[in-house]
PDB file of C-alpha atoms (C1' of nucleotides) in Angstrom:
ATOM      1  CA  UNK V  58      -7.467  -6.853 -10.990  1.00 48.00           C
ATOM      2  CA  UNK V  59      -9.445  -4.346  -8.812  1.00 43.00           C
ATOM      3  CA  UNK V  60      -9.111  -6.058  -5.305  1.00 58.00           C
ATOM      4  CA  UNK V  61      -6.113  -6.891  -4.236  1.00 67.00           C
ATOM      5  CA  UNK V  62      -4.724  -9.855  -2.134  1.00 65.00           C
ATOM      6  CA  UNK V  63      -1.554  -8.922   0.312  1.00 91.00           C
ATOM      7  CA  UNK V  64      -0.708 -11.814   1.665  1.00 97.00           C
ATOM      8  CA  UNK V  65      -0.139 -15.584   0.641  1.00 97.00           C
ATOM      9  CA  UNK V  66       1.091 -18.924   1.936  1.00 97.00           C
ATOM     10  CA  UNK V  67       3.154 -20.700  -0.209  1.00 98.00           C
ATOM     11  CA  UNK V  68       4.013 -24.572   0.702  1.00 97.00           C
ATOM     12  CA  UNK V  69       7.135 -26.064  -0.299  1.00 97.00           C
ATOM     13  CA  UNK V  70       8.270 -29.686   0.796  1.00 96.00           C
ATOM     14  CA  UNK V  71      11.696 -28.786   2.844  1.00 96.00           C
ATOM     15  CA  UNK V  72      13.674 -31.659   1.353  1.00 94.00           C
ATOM     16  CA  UNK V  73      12.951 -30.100  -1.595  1.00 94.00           C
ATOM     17  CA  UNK V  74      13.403 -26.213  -0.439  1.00 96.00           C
ATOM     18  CA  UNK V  75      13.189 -25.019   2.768  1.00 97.00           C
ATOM     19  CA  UNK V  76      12.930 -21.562   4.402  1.00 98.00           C
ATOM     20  CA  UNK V  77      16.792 -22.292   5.001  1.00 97.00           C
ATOM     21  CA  UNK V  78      17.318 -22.296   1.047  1.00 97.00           C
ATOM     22  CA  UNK V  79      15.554 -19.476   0.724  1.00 98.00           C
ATOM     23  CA  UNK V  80      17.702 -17.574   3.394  1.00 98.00           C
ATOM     24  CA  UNK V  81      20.867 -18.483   1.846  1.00 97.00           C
ATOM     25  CA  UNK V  82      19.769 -17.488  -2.278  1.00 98.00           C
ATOM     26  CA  UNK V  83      17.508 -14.754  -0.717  1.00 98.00           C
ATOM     27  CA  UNK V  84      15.702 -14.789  -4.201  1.00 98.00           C
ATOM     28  CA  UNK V  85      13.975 -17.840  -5.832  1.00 97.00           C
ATOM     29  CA  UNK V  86      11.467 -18.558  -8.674  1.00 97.00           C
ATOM     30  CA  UNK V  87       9.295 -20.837  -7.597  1.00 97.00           C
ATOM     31  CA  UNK V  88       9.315 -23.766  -9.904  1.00 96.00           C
ATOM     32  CA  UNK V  89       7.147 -26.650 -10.553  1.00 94.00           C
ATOM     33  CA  UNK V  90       3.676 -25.002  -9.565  1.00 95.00           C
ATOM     34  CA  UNK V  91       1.472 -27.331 -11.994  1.00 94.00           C
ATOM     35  CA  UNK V  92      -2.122 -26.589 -10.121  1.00 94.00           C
ATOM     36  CA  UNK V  93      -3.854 -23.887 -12.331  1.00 94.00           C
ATOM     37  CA  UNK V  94      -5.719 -22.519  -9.428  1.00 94.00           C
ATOM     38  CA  UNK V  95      -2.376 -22.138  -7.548  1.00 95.00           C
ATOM     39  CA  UNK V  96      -0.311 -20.653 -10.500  1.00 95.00           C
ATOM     40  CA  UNK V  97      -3.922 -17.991 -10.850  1.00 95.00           C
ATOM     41  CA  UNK V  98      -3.043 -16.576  -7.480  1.00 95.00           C
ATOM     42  CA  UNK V  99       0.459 -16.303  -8.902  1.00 96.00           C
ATOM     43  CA  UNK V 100      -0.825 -14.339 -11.735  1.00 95.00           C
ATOM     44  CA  UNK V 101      -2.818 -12.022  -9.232  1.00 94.00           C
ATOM     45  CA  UNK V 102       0.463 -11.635  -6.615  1.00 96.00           C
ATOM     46  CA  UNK V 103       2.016  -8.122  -6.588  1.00 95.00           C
ATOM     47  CA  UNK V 104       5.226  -7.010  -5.572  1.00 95.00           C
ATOM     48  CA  UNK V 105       5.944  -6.561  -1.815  1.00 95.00           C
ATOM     49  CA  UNK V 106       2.864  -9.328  -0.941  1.00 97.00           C
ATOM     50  CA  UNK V 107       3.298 -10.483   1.926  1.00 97.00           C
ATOM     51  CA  UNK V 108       3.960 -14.737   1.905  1.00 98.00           C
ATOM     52  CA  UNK V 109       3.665 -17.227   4.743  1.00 98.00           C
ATOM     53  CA  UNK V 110       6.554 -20.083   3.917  1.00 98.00           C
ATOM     54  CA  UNK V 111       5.084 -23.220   5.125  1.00 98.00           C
ATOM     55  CA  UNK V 112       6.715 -26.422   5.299  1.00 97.00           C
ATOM     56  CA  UNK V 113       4.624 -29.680   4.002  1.00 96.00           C
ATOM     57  CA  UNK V 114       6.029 -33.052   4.358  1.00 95.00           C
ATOM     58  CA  UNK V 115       8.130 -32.242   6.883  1.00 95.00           C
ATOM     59  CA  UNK V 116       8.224 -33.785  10.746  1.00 95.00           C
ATOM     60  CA  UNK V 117       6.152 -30.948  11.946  1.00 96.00           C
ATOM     61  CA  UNK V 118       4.073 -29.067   9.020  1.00 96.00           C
ATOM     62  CA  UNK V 119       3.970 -25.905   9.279  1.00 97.00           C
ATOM     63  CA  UNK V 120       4.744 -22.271   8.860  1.00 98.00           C
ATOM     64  CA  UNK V 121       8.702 -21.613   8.932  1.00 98.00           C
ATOM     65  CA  UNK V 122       9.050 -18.106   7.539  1.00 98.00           C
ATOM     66  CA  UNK V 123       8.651 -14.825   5.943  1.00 98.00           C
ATOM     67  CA  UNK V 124       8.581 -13.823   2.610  1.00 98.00           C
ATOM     68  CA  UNK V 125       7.641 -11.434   0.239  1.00 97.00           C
ATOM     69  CA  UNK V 126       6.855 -11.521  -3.672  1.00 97.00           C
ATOM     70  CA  UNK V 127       9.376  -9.753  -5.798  1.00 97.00           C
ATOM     71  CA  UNK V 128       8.251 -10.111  -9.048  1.00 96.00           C
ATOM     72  CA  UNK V 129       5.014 -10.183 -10.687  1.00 96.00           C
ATOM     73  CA  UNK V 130       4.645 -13.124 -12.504  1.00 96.00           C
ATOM     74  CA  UNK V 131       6.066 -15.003 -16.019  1.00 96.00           C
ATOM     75  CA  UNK V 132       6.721 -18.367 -17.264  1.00 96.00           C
ATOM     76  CA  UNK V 133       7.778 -21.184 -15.450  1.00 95.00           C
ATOM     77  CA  UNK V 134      11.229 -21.710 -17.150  1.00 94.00           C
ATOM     78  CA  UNK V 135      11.175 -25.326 -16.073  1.00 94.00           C
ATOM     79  CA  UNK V 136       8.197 -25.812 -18.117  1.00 93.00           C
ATOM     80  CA  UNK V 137      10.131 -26.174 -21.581  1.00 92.00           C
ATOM     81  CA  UNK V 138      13.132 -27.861 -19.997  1.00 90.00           C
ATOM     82  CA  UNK V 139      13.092 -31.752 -21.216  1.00 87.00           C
ATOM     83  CA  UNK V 140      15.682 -32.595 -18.377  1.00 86.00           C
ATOM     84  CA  UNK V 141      13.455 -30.786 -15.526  1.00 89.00           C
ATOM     85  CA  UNK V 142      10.569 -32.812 -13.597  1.00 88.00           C
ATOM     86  CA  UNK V 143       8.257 -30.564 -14.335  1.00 91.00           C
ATOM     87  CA  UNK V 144       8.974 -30.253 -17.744  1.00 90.00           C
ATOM     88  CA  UNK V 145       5.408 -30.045 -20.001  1.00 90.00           C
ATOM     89  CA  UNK V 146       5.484 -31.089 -23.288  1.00 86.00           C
ATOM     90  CA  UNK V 147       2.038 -29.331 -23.953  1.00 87.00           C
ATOM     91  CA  UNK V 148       3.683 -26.001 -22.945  1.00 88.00           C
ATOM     92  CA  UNK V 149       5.308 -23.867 -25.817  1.00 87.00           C
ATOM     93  CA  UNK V 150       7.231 -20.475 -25.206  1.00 88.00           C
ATOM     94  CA  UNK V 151       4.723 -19.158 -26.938  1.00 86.00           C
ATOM     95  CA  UNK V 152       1.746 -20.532 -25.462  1.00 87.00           C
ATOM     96  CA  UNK V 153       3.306 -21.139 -21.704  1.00 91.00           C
ATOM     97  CA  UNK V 154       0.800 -22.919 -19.440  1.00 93.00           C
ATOM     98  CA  UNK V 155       2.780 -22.379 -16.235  1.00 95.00           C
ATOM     99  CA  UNK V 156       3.482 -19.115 -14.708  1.00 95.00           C
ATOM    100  CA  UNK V 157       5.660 -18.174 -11.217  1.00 96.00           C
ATOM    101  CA  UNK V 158       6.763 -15.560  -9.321  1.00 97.00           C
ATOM    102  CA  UNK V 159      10.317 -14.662  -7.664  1.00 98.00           C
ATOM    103  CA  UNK V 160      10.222 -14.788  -3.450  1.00 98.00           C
ATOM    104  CA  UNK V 161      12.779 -12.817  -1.343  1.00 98.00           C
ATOM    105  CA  UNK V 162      13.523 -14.143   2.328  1.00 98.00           C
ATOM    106  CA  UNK V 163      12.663 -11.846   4.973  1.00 98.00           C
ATOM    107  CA  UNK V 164      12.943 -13.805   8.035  1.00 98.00           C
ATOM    108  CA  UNK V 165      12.878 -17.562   9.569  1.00 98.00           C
ATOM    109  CA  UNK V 166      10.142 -17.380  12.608  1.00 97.00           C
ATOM    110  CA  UNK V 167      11.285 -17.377  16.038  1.00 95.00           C
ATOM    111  CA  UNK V 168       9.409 -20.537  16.671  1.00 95.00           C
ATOM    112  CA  UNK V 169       7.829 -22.690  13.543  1.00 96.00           C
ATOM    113  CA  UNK V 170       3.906 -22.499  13.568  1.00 97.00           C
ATOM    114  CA  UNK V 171       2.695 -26.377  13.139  1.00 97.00           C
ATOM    115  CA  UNK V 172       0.144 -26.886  11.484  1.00 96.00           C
ATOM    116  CA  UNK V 173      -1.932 -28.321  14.988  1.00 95.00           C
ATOM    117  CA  UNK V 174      -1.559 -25.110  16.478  1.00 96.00           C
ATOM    118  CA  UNK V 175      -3.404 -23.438  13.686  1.00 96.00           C
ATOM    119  CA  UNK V 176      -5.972 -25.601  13.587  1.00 94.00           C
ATOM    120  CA  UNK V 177      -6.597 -24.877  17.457  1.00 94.00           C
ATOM    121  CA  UNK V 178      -7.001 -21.396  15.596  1.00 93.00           C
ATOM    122  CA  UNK V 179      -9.871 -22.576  13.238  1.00 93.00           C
ATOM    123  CA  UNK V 180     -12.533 -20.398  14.615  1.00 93.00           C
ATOM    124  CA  UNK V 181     -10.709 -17.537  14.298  1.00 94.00           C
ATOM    125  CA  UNK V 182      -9.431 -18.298  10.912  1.00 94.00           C
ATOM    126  CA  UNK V 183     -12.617 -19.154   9.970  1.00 89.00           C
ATOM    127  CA  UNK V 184     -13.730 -22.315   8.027  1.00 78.00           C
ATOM    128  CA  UNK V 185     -12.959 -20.517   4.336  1.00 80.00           C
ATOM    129  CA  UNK V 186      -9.076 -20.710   5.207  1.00 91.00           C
ATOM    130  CA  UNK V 187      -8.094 -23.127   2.589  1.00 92.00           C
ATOM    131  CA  UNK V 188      -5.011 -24.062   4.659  1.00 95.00           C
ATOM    132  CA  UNK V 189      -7.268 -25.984   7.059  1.00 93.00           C
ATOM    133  CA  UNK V 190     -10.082 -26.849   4.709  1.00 89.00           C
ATOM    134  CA  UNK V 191     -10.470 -30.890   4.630  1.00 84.00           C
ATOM    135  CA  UNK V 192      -8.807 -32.610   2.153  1.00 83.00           C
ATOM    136  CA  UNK V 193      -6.871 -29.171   0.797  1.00 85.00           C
ATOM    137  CA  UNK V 194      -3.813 -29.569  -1.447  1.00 90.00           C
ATOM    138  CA  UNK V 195      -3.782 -26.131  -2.896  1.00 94.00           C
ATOM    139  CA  UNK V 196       0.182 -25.274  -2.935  1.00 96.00           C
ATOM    140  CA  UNK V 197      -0.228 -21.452  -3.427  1.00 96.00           C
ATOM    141  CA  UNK V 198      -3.461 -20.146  -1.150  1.00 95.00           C
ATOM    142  CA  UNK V 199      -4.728 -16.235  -0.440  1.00 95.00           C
ATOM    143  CA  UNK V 200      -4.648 -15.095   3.179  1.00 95.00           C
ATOM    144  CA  UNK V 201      -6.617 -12.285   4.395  1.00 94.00           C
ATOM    145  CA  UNK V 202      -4.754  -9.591   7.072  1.00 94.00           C
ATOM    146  CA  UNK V 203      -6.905 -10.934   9.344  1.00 94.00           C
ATOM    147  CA  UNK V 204      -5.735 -14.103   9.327  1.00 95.00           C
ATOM    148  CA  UNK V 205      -1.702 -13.402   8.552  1.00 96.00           C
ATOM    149  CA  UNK V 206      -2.486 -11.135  12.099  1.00 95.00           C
ATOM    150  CA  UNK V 207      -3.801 -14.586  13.854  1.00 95.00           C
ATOM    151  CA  UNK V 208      -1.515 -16.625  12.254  1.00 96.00           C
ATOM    152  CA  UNK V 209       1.582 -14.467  13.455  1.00 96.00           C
ATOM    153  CA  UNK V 210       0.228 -13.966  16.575  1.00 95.00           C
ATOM    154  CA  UNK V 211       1.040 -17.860  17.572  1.00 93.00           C
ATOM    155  CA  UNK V 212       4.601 -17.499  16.518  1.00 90.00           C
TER     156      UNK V 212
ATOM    157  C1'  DG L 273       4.691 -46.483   3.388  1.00 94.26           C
ATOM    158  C1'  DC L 274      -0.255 -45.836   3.555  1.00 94.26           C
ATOM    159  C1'  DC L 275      -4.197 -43.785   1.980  1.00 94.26           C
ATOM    160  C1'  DA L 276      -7.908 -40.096   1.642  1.00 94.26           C
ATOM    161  C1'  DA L 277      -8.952 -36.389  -1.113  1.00 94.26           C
ATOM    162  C1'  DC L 278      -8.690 -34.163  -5.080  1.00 94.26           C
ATOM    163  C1'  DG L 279      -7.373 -32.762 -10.071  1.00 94.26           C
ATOM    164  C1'  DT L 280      -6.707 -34.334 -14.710  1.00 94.26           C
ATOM    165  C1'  DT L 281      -7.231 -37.283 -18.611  1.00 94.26           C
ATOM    166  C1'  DG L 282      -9.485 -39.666 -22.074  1.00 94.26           C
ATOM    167  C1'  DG L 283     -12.994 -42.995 -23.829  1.00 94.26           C
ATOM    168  C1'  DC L 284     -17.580 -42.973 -24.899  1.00 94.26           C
TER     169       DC L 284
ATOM    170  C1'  DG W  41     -20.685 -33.770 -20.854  1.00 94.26           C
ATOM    171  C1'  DC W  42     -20.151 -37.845 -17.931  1.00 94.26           C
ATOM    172  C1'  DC W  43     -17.337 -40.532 -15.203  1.00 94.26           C
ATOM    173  C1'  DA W  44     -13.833 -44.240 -14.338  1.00 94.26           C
ATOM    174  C1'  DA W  45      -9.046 -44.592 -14.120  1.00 94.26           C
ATOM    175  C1'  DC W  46      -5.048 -42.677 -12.922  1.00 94.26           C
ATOM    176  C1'  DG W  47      -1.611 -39.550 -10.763  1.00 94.26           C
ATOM    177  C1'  DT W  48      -0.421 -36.367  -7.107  1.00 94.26           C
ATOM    178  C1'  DT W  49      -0.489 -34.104  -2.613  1.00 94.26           C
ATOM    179  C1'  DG W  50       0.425 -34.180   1.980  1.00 94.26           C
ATOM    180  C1'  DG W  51      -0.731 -35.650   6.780  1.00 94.26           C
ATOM    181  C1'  DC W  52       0.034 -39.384   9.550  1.00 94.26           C
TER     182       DC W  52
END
DNA sequence: GCCAACGTTGGC
DNA sequence: GCCAACGTTGGC
């Protein structure tokens, strides 16, 4: 890996985990990742990366929080776990499919970014941000400084 | 709950 | 390798 990506956004449906959770355990694996272009940017994620926690499915979508990576990545343990929903029976430990990474909280934002404010920021994002791309459902997505600056700037 | 968009699977 | 069927994501 010669360049290197800083910063990520990483959705999680708040039900399911929220940027709450994540202040409370401070440290989480995150589980269940089963998109193979999602768990690659796992793969490429490097300790100290900076991560955008964004809320989907919730009653306003958007960005909640601060993280940062704090592991590089390994196997998905829930991948070999019969009793877990995201259990894969064509994953072996010694052929894993699914790999994740650990997140530490670093802060909740002041005020939530929703998603509609950051598409009012499309031009400046510019029309590669996969975030606001039509039709996206990537889970795990790179974001340049650039936009993390723009991004942060509407908090 | 609906449904558009997209990824994956499997028959051929 | 094509593509229809199916499952999932995620905004609304």
């Amino acid at each position: 890996m010669s360049k290197r990506t800083r910063y990520w956004l990483m959705k999680s449906e708040p039900d399911d985990f929220s940027i709450d959770d994540l202040a409370r355990v401070q440290v989480e694996p995150w589980t269940g990742v089963r998109n193979y272009q999602a768990r690659n940017f796992m793969r490429e994620m490097q300790v100290g990366d900076g991560v955008l926690f964004y809320h989907s499915n919730a009653d306003v979508p958007g960005i909640y929080g601060i993280a940062e990576v704090a592991c590089t990545a390994y196997p998905d343990p829930t991948q070999f776990d019969r009793k877990s929903k995201y259990f894969d029976e064509k994953a072996s430990r010694e052929q894993p499919r699914w790999e994740l990474v650990d997140v530490r909280y670093v802060r909740t934002l002041k005020r939530p970014i929703a998603l509609d404010d950051i598409r009012a920021q499309a031009d400046a994002l510019g029309e590669d941000f996969a975030l606001i791309r039509k039709g996206n459902r990537l889970s795990v997505l790179p974001v340049t400084a650039a936009q993390w600056k723009t991004l942060l700037s509407l908090e």
